PDB file of C-alpha atoms in Angstrom:
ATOM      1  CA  UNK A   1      98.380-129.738 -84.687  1.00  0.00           C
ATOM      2  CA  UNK A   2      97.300-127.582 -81.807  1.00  0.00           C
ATOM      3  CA  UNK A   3      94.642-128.513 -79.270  1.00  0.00           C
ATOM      4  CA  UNK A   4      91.523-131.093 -79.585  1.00  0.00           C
ATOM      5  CA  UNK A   5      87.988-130.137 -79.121  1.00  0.00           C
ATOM      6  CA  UNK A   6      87.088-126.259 -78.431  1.00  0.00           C
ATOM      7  CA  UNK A   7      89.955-125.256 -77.340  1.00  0.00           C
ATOM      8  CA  UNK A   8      91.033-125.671 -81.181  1.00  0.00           C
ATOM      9  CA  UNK A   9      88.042-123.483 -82.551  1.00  0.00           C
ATOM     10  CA  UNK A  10      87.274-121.245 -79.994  1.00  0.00           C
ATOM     11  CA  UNK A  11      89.555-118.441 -80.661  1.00  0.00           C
ATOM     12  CA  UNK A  12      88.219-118.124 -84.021  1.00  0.00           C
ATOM     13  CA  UNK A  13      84.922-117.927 -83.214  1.00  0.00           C
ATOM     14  CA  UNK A  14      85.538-115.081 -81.125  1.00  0.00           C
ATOM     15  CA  UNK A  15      88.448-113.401 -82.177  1.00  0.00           C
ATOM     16  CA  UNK A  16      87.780-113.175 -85.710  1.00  0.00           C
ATOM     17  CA  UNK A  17      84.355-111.567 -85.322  1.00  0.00           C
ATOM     18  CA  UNK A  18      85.794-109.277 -82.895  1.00  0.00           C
ATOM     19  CA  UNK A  19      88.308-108.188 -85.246  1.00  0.00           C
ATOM     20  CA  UNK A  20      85.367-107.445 -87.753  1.00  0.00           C
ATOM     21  CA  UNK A  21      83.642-105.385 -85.284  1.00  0.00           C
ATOM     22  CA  UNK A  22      86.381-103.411 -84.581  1.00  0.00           C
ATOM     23  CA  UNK A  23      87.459-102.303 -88.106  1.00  0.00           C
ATOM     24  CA  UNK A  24      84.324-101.515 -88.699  1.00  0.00           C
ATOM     25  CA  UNK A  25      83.784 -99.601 -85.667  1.00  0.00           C
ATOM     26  CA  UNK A  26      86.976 -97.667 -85.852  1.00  0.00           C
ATOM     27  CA  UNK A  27      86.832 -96.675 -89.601  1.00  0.00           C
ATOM     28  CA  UNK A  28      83.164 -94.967 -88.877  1.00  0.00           C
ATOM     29  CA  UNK A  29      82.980 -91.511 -89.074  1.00  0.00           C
ATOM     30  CA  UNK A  30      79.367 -89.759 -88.069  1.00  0.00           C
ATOM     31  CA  UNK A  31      78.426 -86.850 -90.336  1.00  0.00           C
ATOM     32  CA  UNK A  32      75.689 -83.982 -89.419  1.00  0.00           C
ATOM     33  CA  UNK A  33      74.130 -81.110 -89.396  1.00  0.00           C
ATOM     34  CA  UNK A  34      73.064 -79.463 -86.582  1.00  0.00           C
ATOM     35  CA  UNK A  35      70.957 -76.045 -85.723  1.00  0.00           C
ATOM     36  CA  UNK A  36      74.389 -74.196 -86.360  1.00  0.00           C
ATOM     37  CA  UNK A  37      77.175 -76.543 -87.098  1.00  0.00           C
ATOM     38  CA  UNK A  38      78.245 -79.179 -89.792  1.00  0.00           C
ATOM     39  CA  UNK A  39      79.959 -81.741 -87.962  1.00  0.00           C
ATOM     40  CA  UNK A  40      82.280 -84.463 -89.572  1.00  0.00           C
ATOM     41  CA  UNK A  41      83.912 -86.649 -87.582  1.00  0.00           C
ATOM     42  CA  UNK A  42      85.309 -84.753 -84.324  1.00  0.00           C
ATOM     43  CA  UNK A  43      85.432 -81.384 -86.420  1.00  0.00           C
ATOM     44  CA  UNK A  44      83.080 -78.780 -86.461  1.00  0.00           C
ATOM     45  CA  UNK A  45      82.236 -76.173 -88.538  1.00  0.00           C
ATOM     46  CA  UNK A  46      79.920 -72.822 -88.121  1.00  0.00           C
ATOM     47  CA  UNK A  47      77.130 -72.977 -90.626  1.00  0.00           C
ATOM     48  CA  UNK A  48      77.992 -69.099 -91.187  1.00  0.00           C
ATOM     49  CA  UNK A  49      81.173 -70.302 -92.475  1.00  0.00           C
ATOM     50  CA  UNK A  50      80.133 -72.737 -95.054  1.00  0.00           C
ATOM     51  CA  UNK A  51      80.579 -71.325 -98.894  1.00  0.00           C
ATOM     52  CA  UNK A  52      80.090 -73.512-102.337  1.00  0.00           C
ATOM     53  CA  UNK A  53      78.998 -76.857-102.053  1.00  0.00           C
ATOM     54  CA  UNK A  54      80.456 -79.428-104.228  1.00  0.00           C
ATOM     55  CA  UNK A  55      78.739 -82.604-105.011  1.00  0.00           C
ATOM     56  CA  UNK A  56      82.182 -84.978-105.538  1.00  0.00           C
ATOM     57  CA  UNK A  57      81.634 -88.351-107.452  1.00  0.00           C
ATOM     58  CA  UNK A  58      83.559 -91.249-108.218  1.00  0.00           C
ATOM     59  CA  UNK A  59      85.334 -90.024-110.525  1.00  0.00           C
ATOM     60  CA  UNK A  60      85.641 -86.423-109.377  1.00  0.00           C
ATOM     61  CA  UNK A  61      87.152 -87.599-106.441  1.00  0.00           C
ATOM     62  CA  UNK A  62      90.048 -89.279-107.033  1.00  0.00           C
ATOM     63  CA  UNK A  63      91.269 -85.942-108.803  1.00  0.00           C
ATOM     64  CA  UNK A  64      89.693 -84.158-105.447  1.00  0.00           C
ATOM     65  CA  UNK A  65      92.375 -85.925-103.441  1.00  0.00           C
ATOM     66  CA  UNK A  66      95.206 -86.436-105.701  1.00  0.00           C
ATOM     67  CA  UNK A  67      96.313 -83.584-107.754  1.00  0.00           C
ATOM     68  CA  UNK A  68      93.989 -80.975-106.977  1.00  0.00           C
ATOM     69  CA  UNK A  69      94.016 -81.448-103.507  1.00  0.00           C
ATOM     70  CA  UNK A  70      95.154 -78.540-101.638  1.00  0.00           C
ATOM     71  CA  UNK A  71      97.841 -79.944 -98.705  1.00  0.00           C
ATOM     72  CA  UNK A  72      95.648 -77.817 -96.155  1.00  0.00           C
ATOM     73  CA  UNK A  73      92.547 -78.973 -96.716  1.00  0.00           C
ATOM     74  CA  UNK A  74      90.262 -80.692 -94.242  1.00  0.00           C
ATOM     75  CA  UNK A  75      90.123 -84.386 -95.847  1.00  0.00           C
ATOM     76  CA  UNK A  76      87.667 -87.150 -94.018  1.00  0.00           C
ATOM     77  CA  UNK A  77      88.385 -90.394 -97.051  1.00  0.00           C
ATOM     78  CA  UNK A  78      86.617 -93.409 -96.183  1.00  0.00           C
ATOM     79  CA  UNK A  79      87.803 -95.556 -99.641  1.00  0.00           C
ATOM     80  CA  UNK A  80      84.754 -97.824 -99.525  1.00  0.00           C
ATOM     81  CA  UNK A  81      82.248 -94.602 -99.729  1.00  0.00           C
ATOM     82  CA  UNK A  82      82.589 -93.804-103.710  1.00  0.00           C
ATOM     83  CA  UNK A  83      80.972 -90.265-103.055  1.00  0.00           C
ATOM     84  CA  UNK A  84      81.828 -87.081-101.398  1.00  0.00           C
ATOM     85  CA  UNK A  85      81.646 -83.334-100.643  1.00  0.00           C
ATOM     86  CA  UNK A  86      83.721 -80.440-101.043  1.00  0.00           C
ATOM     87  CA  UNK A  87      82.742 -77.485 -98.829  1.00  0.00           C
ATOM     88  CA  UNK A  88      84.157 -74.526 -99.377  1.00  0.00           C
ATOM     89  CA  UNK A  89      85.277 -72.075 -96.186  1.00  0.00           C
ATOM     90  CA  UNK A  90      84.538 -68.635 -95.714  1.00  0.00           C
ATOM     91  CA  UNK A  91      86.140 -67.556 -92.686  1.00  0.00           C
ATOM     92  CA  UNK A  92      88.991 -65.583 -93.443  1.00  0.00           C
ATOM     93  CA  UNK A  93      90.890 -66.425 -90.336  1.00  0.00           C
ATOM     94  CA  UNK A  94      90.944 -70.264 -90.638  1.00  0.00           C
ATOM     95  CA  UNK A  95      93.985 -71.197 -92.903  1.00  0.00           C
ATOM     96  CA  UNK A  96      92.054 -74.113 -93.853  1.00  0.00           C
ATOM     97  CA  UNK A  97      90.050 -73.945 -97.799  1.00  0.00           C
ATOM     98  CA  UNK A  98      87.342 -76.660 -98.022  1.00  0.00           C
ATOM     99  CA  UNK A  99      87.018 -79.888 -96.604  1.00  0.00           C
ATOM    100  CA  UNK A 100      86.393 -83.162 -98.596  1.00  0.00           C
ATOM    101  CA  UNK A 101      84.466 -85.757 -96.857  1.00  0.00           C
ATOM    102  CA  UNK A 102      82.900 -88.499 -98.190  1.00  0.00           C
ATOM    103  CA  UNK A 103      79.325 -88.952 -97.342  1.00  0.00           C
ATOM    104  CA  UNK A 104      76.716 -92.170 -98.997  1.00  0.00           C
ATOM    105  CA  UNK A 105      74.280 -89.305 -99.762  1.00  0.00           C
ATOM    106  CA  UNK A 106      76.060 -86.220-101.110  1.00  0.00           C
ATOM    107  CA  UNK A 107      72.851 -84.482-103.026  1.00  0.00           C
ATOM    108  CA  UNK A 108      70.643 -84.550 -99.920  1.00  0.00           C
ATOM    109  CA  UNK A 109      73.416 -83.523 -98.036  1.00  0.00           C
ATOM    110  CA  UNK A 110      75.146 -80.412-100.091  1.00  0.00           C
ATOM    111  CA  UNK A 111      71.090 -79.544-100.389  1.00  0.00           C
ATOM    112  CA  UNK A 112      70.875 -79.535 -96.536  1.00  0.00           C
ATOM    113  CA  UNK A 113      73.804 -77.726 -96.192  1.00  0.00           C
ATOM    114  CA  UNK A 114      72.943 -74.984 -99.008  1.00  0.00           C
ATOM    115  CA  UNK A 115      69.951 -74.307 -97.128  1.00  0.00           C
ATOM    116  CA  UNK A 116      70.896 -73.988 -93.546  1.00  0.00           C
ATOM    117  CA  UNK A 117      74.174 -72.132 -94.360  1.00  0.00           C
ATOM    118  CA  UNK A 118      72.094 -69.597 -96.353  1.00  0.00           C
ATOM    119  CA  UNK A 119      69.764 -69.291 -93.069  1.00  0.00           C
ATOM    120  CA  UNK A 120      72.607 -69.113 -90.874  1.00  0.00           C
ATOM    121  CA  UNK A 121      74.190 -66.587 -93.132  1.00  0.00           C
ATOM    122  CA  UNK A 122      70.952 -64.114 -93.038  1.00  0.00           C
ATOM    123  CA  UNK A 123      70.003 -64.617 -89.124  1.00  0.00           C
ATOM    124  CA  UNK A 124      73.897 -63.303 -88.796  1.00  0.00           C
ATOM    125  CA  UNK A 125      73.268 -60.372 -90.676  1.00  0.00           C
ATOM    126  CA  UNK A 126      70.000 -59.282 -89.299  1.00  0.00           C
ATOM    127  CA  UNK A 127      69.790 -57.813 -85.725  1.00  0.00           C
ATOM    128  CA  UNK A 128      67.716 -60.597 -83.048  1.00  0.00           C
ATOM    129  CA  UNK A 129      65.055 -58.925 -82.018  1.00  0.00           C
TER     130      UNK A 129
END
């Protein structure tokens, strides 16, 4: 039945928190906000850019990714988050809607958002000084 002593219960002392580690490192994704851009994952966004603001929850979001979901849409699912965001785009050169991403805090979020996409908006339209 295999090897005596630790050479029988080594491996699964390390390997199988390793494994653990490593799921849960690879299924991270970092979401935030920065002076100009929304970042979500290795995309990026231009606050400018950013239109409605869609607080998604459990149950809106299964219909957010199944039916409703528009096939070019920018979708960041992590199955284990119950909430997300839909952001709508306003650039009329990127092909690309809204993106759905879930997020643990949506309100404080879509409120962050709201507010530095509306700022981003007006320092765009008037001239720096």
């Amino acid at each position: 039945m295999g090897y005596p002593g630790v050479r029988a219960w080594l491996p699964y002392v390390v390997l199988l928190p390793l494994t653990a580690f490593l799921m849960f490192w690879m299924g991270r994704a970092r979401v935030r906000v920065t002076t100009d851009e929304l970042w979500v994952g290795d995309a990026h966004l231009p606050l400018r850019f950013v239109g409605e603001v869609q607080v998604l929850t459990a149950q809106d979001k299964r219909p957010a990714l199944g039916r409703d979901l528009d096939p070019a849409a920018y979708v960041l699912h992590r199955g284990w988050i119950p909430t997300a965001l839909r952001v709508v785009l306003t650039d009329p050169e990127d092909p690309t809607p809204y993106w759905i991403f879930s997020t643990r805090s949506p309100e404080k979020l879509a409120e962050l958002l709201r507010t530095s996409a509306a700022r981003a908006s007006s320092a765009q339209t008037t001239p720096g000084t």
